Amino acid sequence: ALPSPGSNVDVSVELIDNGRLADLSRHEIRWFINAKNPVSGVGLKTVSFDADGIRGDQRVKVVIRQYKGGDIDEIITIPIASPELVIDTPYPDNLLAAGLATFRALLYFFNLTNLNEANLTWSANGIKTEGLVGSPDLVTMDTKGVPSDTPITLEAMAQNSLNPLEIAAKAIKLVIK
């Protein structure tokens, strides 16, 4: 899975020398996250950091000092994903029959331990509606009596209650058939 801004990321290094794992326990290993704040230590094969979404992708450089007389360095880029919301629409071509229709909001790349940490809001044609009690990720619309060919815009927005900068929204266009 891709980390999102604020996610904890663990990065490790191993060196293969002549087909075998090299013993790095006696070598200084330096880590640079986004070219700053170097961390180093003898045998330090793993570092942890919080993904910084402000800068976008994270650039990690590792330097193994004085391995067989020289330094070995590698750079990797870790892509950081922005929070995303998808409205699951089980209706082909977004065409709804008159009656009850249920939709689910799927949250991706949020730093949540459970869905209750997200403030999830729904609206249909700009009118706020509530998700189901106990399941705010679900919303049911009653379209009985709505004329055919009526367009409906269903919108969902999710915000992490513990990190207000973590937010995503989605809108879909539906039509009563």
PDB file of C-alpha atoms in Angstrom:
ATOM      1  CA  ALA A   1       0.000   0.000   0.000  1.00  0.00           C
ATOM      2  CA  LEU A   2       1.134   3.532  -0.670  1.00  0.00           C
ATOM      3  CA  PRO A   3       1.645   5.842   2.298  1.00  0.00           C
ATOM      4  CA  SER A   4      -0.371   9.019   2.577  1.00  0.00           C
ATOM      5  CA  PRO A   5       0.768  12.279   4.175  1.00  0.00           C
ATOM      6  CA  GLY A   6       1.488  11.664   7.864  1.00  0.00           C
ATOM      7  CA  SER A   7       1.855   7.881   7.481  1.00  0.00           C
ATOM      8  CA  ASN A   8       4.709   6.213   9.299  1.00  0.00           C
ATOM      9  CA  VAL A   9       7.152   4.713   6.793  1.00  0.00           C
ATOM     10  CA  ASP A  10       9.821   2.123   7.592  1.00  0.00           C
ATOM     11  CA  VAL A  11      12.724   1.787   5.147  1.00  0.00           C
ATOM     12  CA  SER A  12      15.379  -0.932   5.308  1.00  0.00           C
ATOM     13  CA  VAL A  13      18.538  -1.752   3.412  1.00  0.00           C
ATOM     14  CA  GLU A  14      20.338  -4.995   2.687  1.00  0.00           C
ATOM     15  CA  LEU A  15      23.461  -5.450   0.599  1.00  0.00           C
ATOM     16  CA  ILE A  16      24.097  -8.530  -1.515  1.00  0.00           C
ATOM     17  CA  ASP A  17      27.772  -9.208  -2.163  1.00  0.00           C
ATOM     18  CA  ASN A  18      28.702 -12.161  -4.381  1.00  0.00           C
ATOM     19  CA  GLY A  19      25.247 -13.691  -3.974  1.00  0.00           C
ATOM     20  CA  ARG A  20      25.198 -13.434  -0.168  1.00  0.00           C
ATOM     21  CA  LEU A  21      23.800 -10.958   2.318  1.00  0.00           C
ATOM     22  CA  ALA A  22      26.612  -8.741   3.513  1.00  0.00           C
ATOM     23  CA  ASP A  23      27.212  -8.262   7.231  1.00  0.00           C
ATOM     24  CA  LEU A  24      26.578  -4.544   7.768  1.00  0.00           C
ATOM     25  CA  SER A  25      26.709  -4.691  11.552  1.00  0.00           C
ATOM     26  CA  ARG A  26      30.131  -2.974  11.680  1.00  0.00           C
ATOM     27  CA  HIS A  27      29.508  -0.350   9.000  1.00  0.00           C
ATOM     28  CA  GLU A  28      28.181   3.155   9.499  1.00  0.00           C
ATOM     29  CA  ILE A  29      24.932   3.610   7.585  1.00  0.00           C
ATOM     30  CA  ARG A  30      23.648   7.125   6.864  1.00  0.00           C
ATOM     31  CA  TRP A  31      20.061   7.930   5.927  1.00  0.00           C
ATOM     32  CA  PHE A  32      18.838  11.153   4.336  1.00  0.00           C
ATOM     33  CA  ILE A  33      15.091  11.779   4.050  1.00  0.00           C
ATOM     34  CA  ASN A  34      14.361  14.472   1.437  1.00  0.00           C
ATOM     35  CA  ALA A  35      18.061  15.450   1.495  1.00  0.00           C
ATOM     36  CA  LYS A  36      17.946  16.677   5.089  1.00  0.00           C
ATOM     37  CA  ASN A  37      18.131  15.609   8.719  1.00  0.00           C
ATOM     38  CA  PRO A  38      20.648  12.810   8.281  1.00  0.00           C
ATOM     39  CA  VAL A  39      20.370   9.879  10.654  1.00  0.00           C
ATOM     40  CA  SER A  40      23.312   7.555  11.021  1.00  0.00           C
ATOM     41  CA  GLY A  41      24.545   4.701  13.125  1.00  0.00           C
ATOM     42  CA  VAL A  42      26.685   1.609  13.002  1.00  0.00           C
ATOM     43  CA  GLY A  43      24.590  -1.235  11.588  1.00  0.00           C
ATOM     44  CA  LEU A  44      21.517   1.031  11.290  1.00  0.00           C
ATOM     45  CA  LYS A  45      19.726  -0.927   8.551  1.00  0.00           C
ATOM     46  CA  THR A  46      16.205   0.449   9.221  1.00  0.00           C
ATOM     47  CA  VAL A  47      14.822   3.945   9.756  1.00  0.00           C
ATOM     48  CA  SER A  48      11.297   5.224  10.324  1.00  0.00           C
ATOM     49  CA  PHE A  49       9.850   8.590   9.384  1.00  0.00           C
ATOM     50  CA  ASP A  50       6.488  10.243   8.894  1.00  0.00           C
ATOM     51  CA  ALA A  51       5.641  10.918   5.261  1.00  0.00           C
ATOM     52  CA  ASP A  52       5.602  14.622   4.558  1.00  0.00           C
ATOM     53  CA  GLY A  53       2.794  15.293   2.102  1.00  0.00           C
ATOM     54  CA  ILE A  54       3.771  18.944   1.717  1.00  0.00           C
ATOM     55  CA  ARG A  55       6.785  17.999  -0.378  1.00  0.00           C
ATOM     56  CA  GLY A  56       5.044  15.216  -2.341  1.00  0.00           C
ATOM     57  CA  ASP A  57       7.012  12.049  -3.007  1.00  0.00           C
ATOM     58  CA  GLN A  58       9.661  11.172  -0.444  1.00  0.00           C
ATOM     59  CA  ARG A  59      13.273  10.866  -1.546  1.00  0.00           C
ATOM     60  CA  VAL A  60      15.353   8.521   0.607  1.00  0.00           C
ATOM     61  CA  LYS A  61      19.115   8.197   0.257  1.00  0.00           C
ATOM     62  CA  VAL A  62      21.134   5.566   2.095  1.00  0.00           C
ATOM     63  CA  VAL A  63      24.947   5.510   2.286  1.00  0.00           C
ATOM     64  CA  ILE A  64      26.861   2.481   3.528  1.00  0.00           C
ATOM     65  CA  ARG A  65      30.194   3.915   4.612  1.00  0.00           C
ATOM     66  CA  GLN A  66      33.516   2.261   3.843  1.00  0.00           C
ATOM     67  CA  TYR A  67      32.289  -1.059   2.548  1.00  0.00           C
ATOM     68  CA  LYS A  68      35.356  -2.761   1.078  1.00  0.00           C
ATOM     69  CA  GLY A  69      37.166   0.580   0.966  1.00  0.00           C
ATOM     70  CA  GLY A  70      34.433   2.786  -0.505  1.00  0.00           C
ATOM     71  CA  ASP A  71      31.004   4.230   0.085  1.00  0.00           C
ATOM     72  CA  ILE A  72      27.926   2.676  -1.507  1.00  0.00           C
ATOM     73  CA  ASP A  73      24.897   4.917  -1.930  1.00  0.00           C
ATOM     74  CA  GLU A  74      21.431   4.441  -3.354  1.00  0.00           C
ATOM     75  CA  ILE A  75      18.422   6.722  -3.714  1.00  0.00           C
ATOM     76  CA  ILE A  76      14.793   5.637  -3.860  1.00  0.00           C
ATOM     77  CA  THR A  77      11.604   7.638  -4.289  1.00  0.00           C
ATOM     78  CA  ILE A  78       8.526   6.653  -2.324  1.00  0.00           C
ATOM     79  CA  PRO A  79       5.297   7.931  -3.868  1.00  0.00           C
ATOM     80  CA  ILE A  80       2.888   9.551  -1.422  1.00  0.00           C
ATOM     81  CA  ALA A  81      -0.810   9.140  -2.168  1.00  0.00           C
ATOM     82  CA  SER A  82      -3.376  11.803  -1.410  1.00  0.00           C
ATOM     83  CA  PRO A  83      -6.558  10.721   0.357  1.00  0.00           C
ATOM     84  CA  GLU A  84      -9.240   9.549  -2.057  1.00  0.00           C
ATOM     85  CA  LEU A  85     -12.952   8.894  -1.796  1.00  0.00           C
ATOM     86  CA  VAL A  86     -14.843   6.663  -4.214  1.00  0.00           C
ATOM     87  CA  ILE A  87     -18.623   6.330  -4.289  1.00  0.00           C
ATOM     88  CA  ASP A  88     -19.426   2.679  -4.975  1.00  0.00           C
ATOM     89  CA  THR A  89     -22.249   2.700  -7.513  1.00  0.00           C
ATOM     90  CA  PRO A  90     -23.761  -0.745  -8.105  1.00  0.00           C
ATOM     91  CA  TYR A  91     -26.072   0.651 -10.782  1.00  0.00           C
ATOM     92  CA  PRO A  92     -24.980   0.149 -14.425  1.00  0.00           C
ATOM     93  CA  ASP A  93     -24.424   3.406 -16.282  1.00  0.00           C
ATOM     94  CA  ASN A  94     -25.505   5.258 -13.097  1.00  0.00           C
ATOM     95  CA  LEU A  95     -29.168   4.689 -14.042  1.00  0.00           C
ATOM     96  CA  LEU A  96     -31.508   4.298 -11.076  1.00  0.00           C
ATOM     97  CA  ALA A  97     -34.937   2.708 -11.002  1.00  0.00           C
ATOM     98  CA  ALA A  98     -37.489   4.536  -8.887  1.00  0.00           C
ATOM     99  CA  GLY A  99     -37.287   3.295  -5.296  1.00  0.00           C
ATOM    100  CA  LEU A 100     -34.565   2.817  -2.698  1.00  0.00           C
ATOM    101  CA  ALA A 101     -30.956   3.054  -3.825  1.00  0.00           C
ATOM    102  CA  THR A 102     -27.967   2.505  -1.503  1.00  0.00           C
ATOM    103  CA  PHE A 103     -24.448   3.838  -2.037  1.00  0.00           C
ATOM    104  CA  ARG A 104     -21.190   3.330  -0.127  1.00  0.00           C
ATOM    105  CA  ALA A 105     -18.264   5.712   0.299  1.00  0.00           C
ATOM    106  CA  LEU A 106     -14.909   3.927   0.063  1.00  0.00           C
ATOM    107  CA  LEU A 107     -11.990   5.779   1.667  1.00  0.00           C
ATOM    108  CA  TYR A 108      -8.442   5.225   0.427  1.00  0.00           C
ATOM    109  CA  PHE A 109      -5.122   6.575   1.748  1.00  0.00           C
ATOM    110  CA  PHE A 110      -6.563   8.038   4.957  1.00  0.00           C
ATOM    111  CA  ASN A 111      -4.681   7.589   8.247  1.00  0.00           C
ATOM    112  CA  LEU A 112      -7.616   6.069  10.116  1.00  0.00           C
ATOM    113  CA  THR A 113      -7.757   3.183  12.533  1.00  0.00           C
ATOM    114  CA  ASN A 114     -11.525   2.911  11.997  1.00  0.00           C
ATOM    115  CA  LEU A 115     -14.220   4.610   9.964  1.00  0.00           C
ATOM    116  CA  ASN A 116     -15.585   6.458  13.008  1.00  0.00           C
ATOM    117  CA  GLU A 117     -12.519   8.735  12.887  1.00  0.00           C
ATOM    118  CA  ALA A 118     -13.792  10.171   9.598  1.00  0.00           C
ATOM    119  CA  ASN A 119     -16.364  12.935   9.387  1.00  0.00           C
ATOM    120  CA  LEU A 120     -18.405  11.794   6.404  1.00  0.00           C
ATOM    121  CA  THR A 121     -21.079  14.004   4.840  1.00  0.00           C
ATOM    122  CA  TRP A 122     -23.451  13.324   1.968  1.00  0.00           C
ATOM    123  CA  SER A 123     -25.619  15.530  -0.251  1.00  0.00           C
ATOM    124  CA  ALA A 124     -27.987  14.945  -3.151  1.00  0.00           C
ATOM    125  CA  ASN A 125     -28.479  17.837  -5.571  1.00  0.00           C
ATOM    126  CA  GLY A 126     -26.900  20.120  -2.977  1.00  0.00           C
ATOM    127  CA  ILE A 127     -29.247  19.070  -0.149  1.00  0.00           C
ATOM    128  CA  LYS A 128     -27.454  17.589   2.841  1.00  0.00           C
ATOM    129  CA  THR A 129     -28.476  14.053   3.736  1.00  0.00           C
ATOM    130  CA  GLU A 130     -27.305  11.676   6.467  1.00  0.00           C
ATOM    131  CA  GLY A 131     -25.530   8.376   6.181  1.00  0.00           C
ATOM    132  CA  LEU A 132     -27.055   5.359   7.888  1.00  0.00           C
ATOM    133  CA  VAL A 133     -26.931   5.268  11.692  1.00  0.00           C
ATOM    134  CA  GLY A 134     -23.888   3.202  12.674  1.00  0.00           C
ATOM    135  CA  SER A 135     -22.675   3.150   9.050  1.00  0.00           C
ATOM    136  CA  PRO A 136     -21.952   6.722   7.940  1.00  0.00           C
ATOM    137  CA  ASP A 137     -20.245   5.329   4.831  1.00  0.00           C
ATOM    138  CA  LEU A 138     -23.668   4.193   3.532  1.00  0.00           C
ATOM    139  CA  VAL A 139     -26.481   6.383   2.269  1.00  0.00           C
ATOM    140  CA  THR A 140     -29.891   5.328   0.988  1.00  0.00           C
ATOM    141  CA  MET A 141     -31.911   7.541  -1.357  1.00  0.00           C
ATOM    142  CA  ASP A 142     -35.624   7.126  -1.945  1.00  0.00           C
ATOM    143  CA  THR A 143     -36.439   8.087  -5.519  1.00  0.00           C
ATOM    144  CA  LYS A 144     -40.078   6.880  -5.534  1.00  0.00           C
ATOM    145  CA  GLY A 145     -42.181   9.371  -7.426  1.00  0.00           C
ATOM    146  CA  VAL A 146     -39.194  11.102  -9.054  1.00  0.00           C
ATOM    147  CA  PRO A 147     -39.868  11.519 -12.800  1.00  0.00           C
ATOM    148  CA  SER A 148     -37.802   9.593 -15.369  1.00  0.00           C
ATOM    149  CA  ASP A 149     -34.700  11.332 -16.774  1.00  0.00           C
ATOM    150  CA  THR A 150     -34.312  13.413 -13.592  1.00  0.00           C
ATOM    151  CA  PRO A 151     -30.616  14.022 -12.946  1.00  0.00           C
ATOM    152  CA  ILE A 152     -29.262  13.635  -9.410  1.00  0.00           C
ATOM    153  CA  THR A 153     -25.801  14.649  -8.279  1.00  0.00           C
ATOM    154  CA  LEU A 154     -24.719  12.596  -5.270  1.00  0.00           C
ATOM    155  CA  GLU A 155     -21.755  14.005  -3.354  1.00  0.00           C
ATOM    156  CA  ALA A 156     -19.728  12.608  -0.463  1.00  0.00           C
ATOM    157  CA  MET A 157     -16.967  14.289   1.529  1.00  0.00           C
ATOM    158  CA  ALA A 158     -14.715  12.685   4.139  1.00  0.00           C
ATOM    159  CA  GLN A 159     -12.358  14.420   6.544  1.00  0.00           C
ATOM    160  CA  ASN A 160     -10.102  12.823   9.124  1.00  0.00           C
ATOM    161  CA  SER A 161     -11.285  14.139  12.497  1.00  0.00           C
ATOM    162  CA  LEU A 162      -7.729  13.761  13.847  1.00  0.00           C
ATOM    163  CA  ASN A 163      -6.083  15.534  10.898  1.00  0.00           C
ATOM    164  CA  PRO A 164      -8.291  18.162   9.191  1.00  0.00           C
ATOM    165  CA  LEU A 165      -5.867  18.490   6.255  1.00  0.00           C
ATOM    166  CA  GLU A 166      -6.691  14.910   5.286  1.00  0.00           C
ATOM    167  CA  ILE A 167      -9.815  15.415   3.186  1.00  0.00           C
ATOM    168  CA  ALA A 168     -11.357  14.066  -0.019  1.00  0.00           C
ATOM    169  CA  ALA A 169     -14.615  14.497  -1.907  1.00  0.00           C
ATOM    170  CA  LYS A 170     -16.357  12.886  -4.846  1.00  0.00           C
ATOM    171  CA  ALA A 171     -19.492  13.582  -6.865  1.00  0.00           C
ATOM    172  CA  ILE A 172     -21.328  11.289  -9.282  1.00  0.00           C
ATOM    173  CA  LYS A 173     -24.101  12.016 -11.728  1.00  0.00           C
ATOM    174  CA  LEU A 174     -27.111   9.694 -11.628  1.00  0.00           C
ATOM    175  CA  VAL A 175     -30.276   9.589 -13.722  1.00  0.00           C
ATOM    176  CA  ILE A 176     -33.684   8.125 -12.861  1.00  0.00           C
ATOM    177  CA  LYS A 177     -34.726   5.682 -15.580  1.00  0.00           C
TER     178      LYS A 177
END
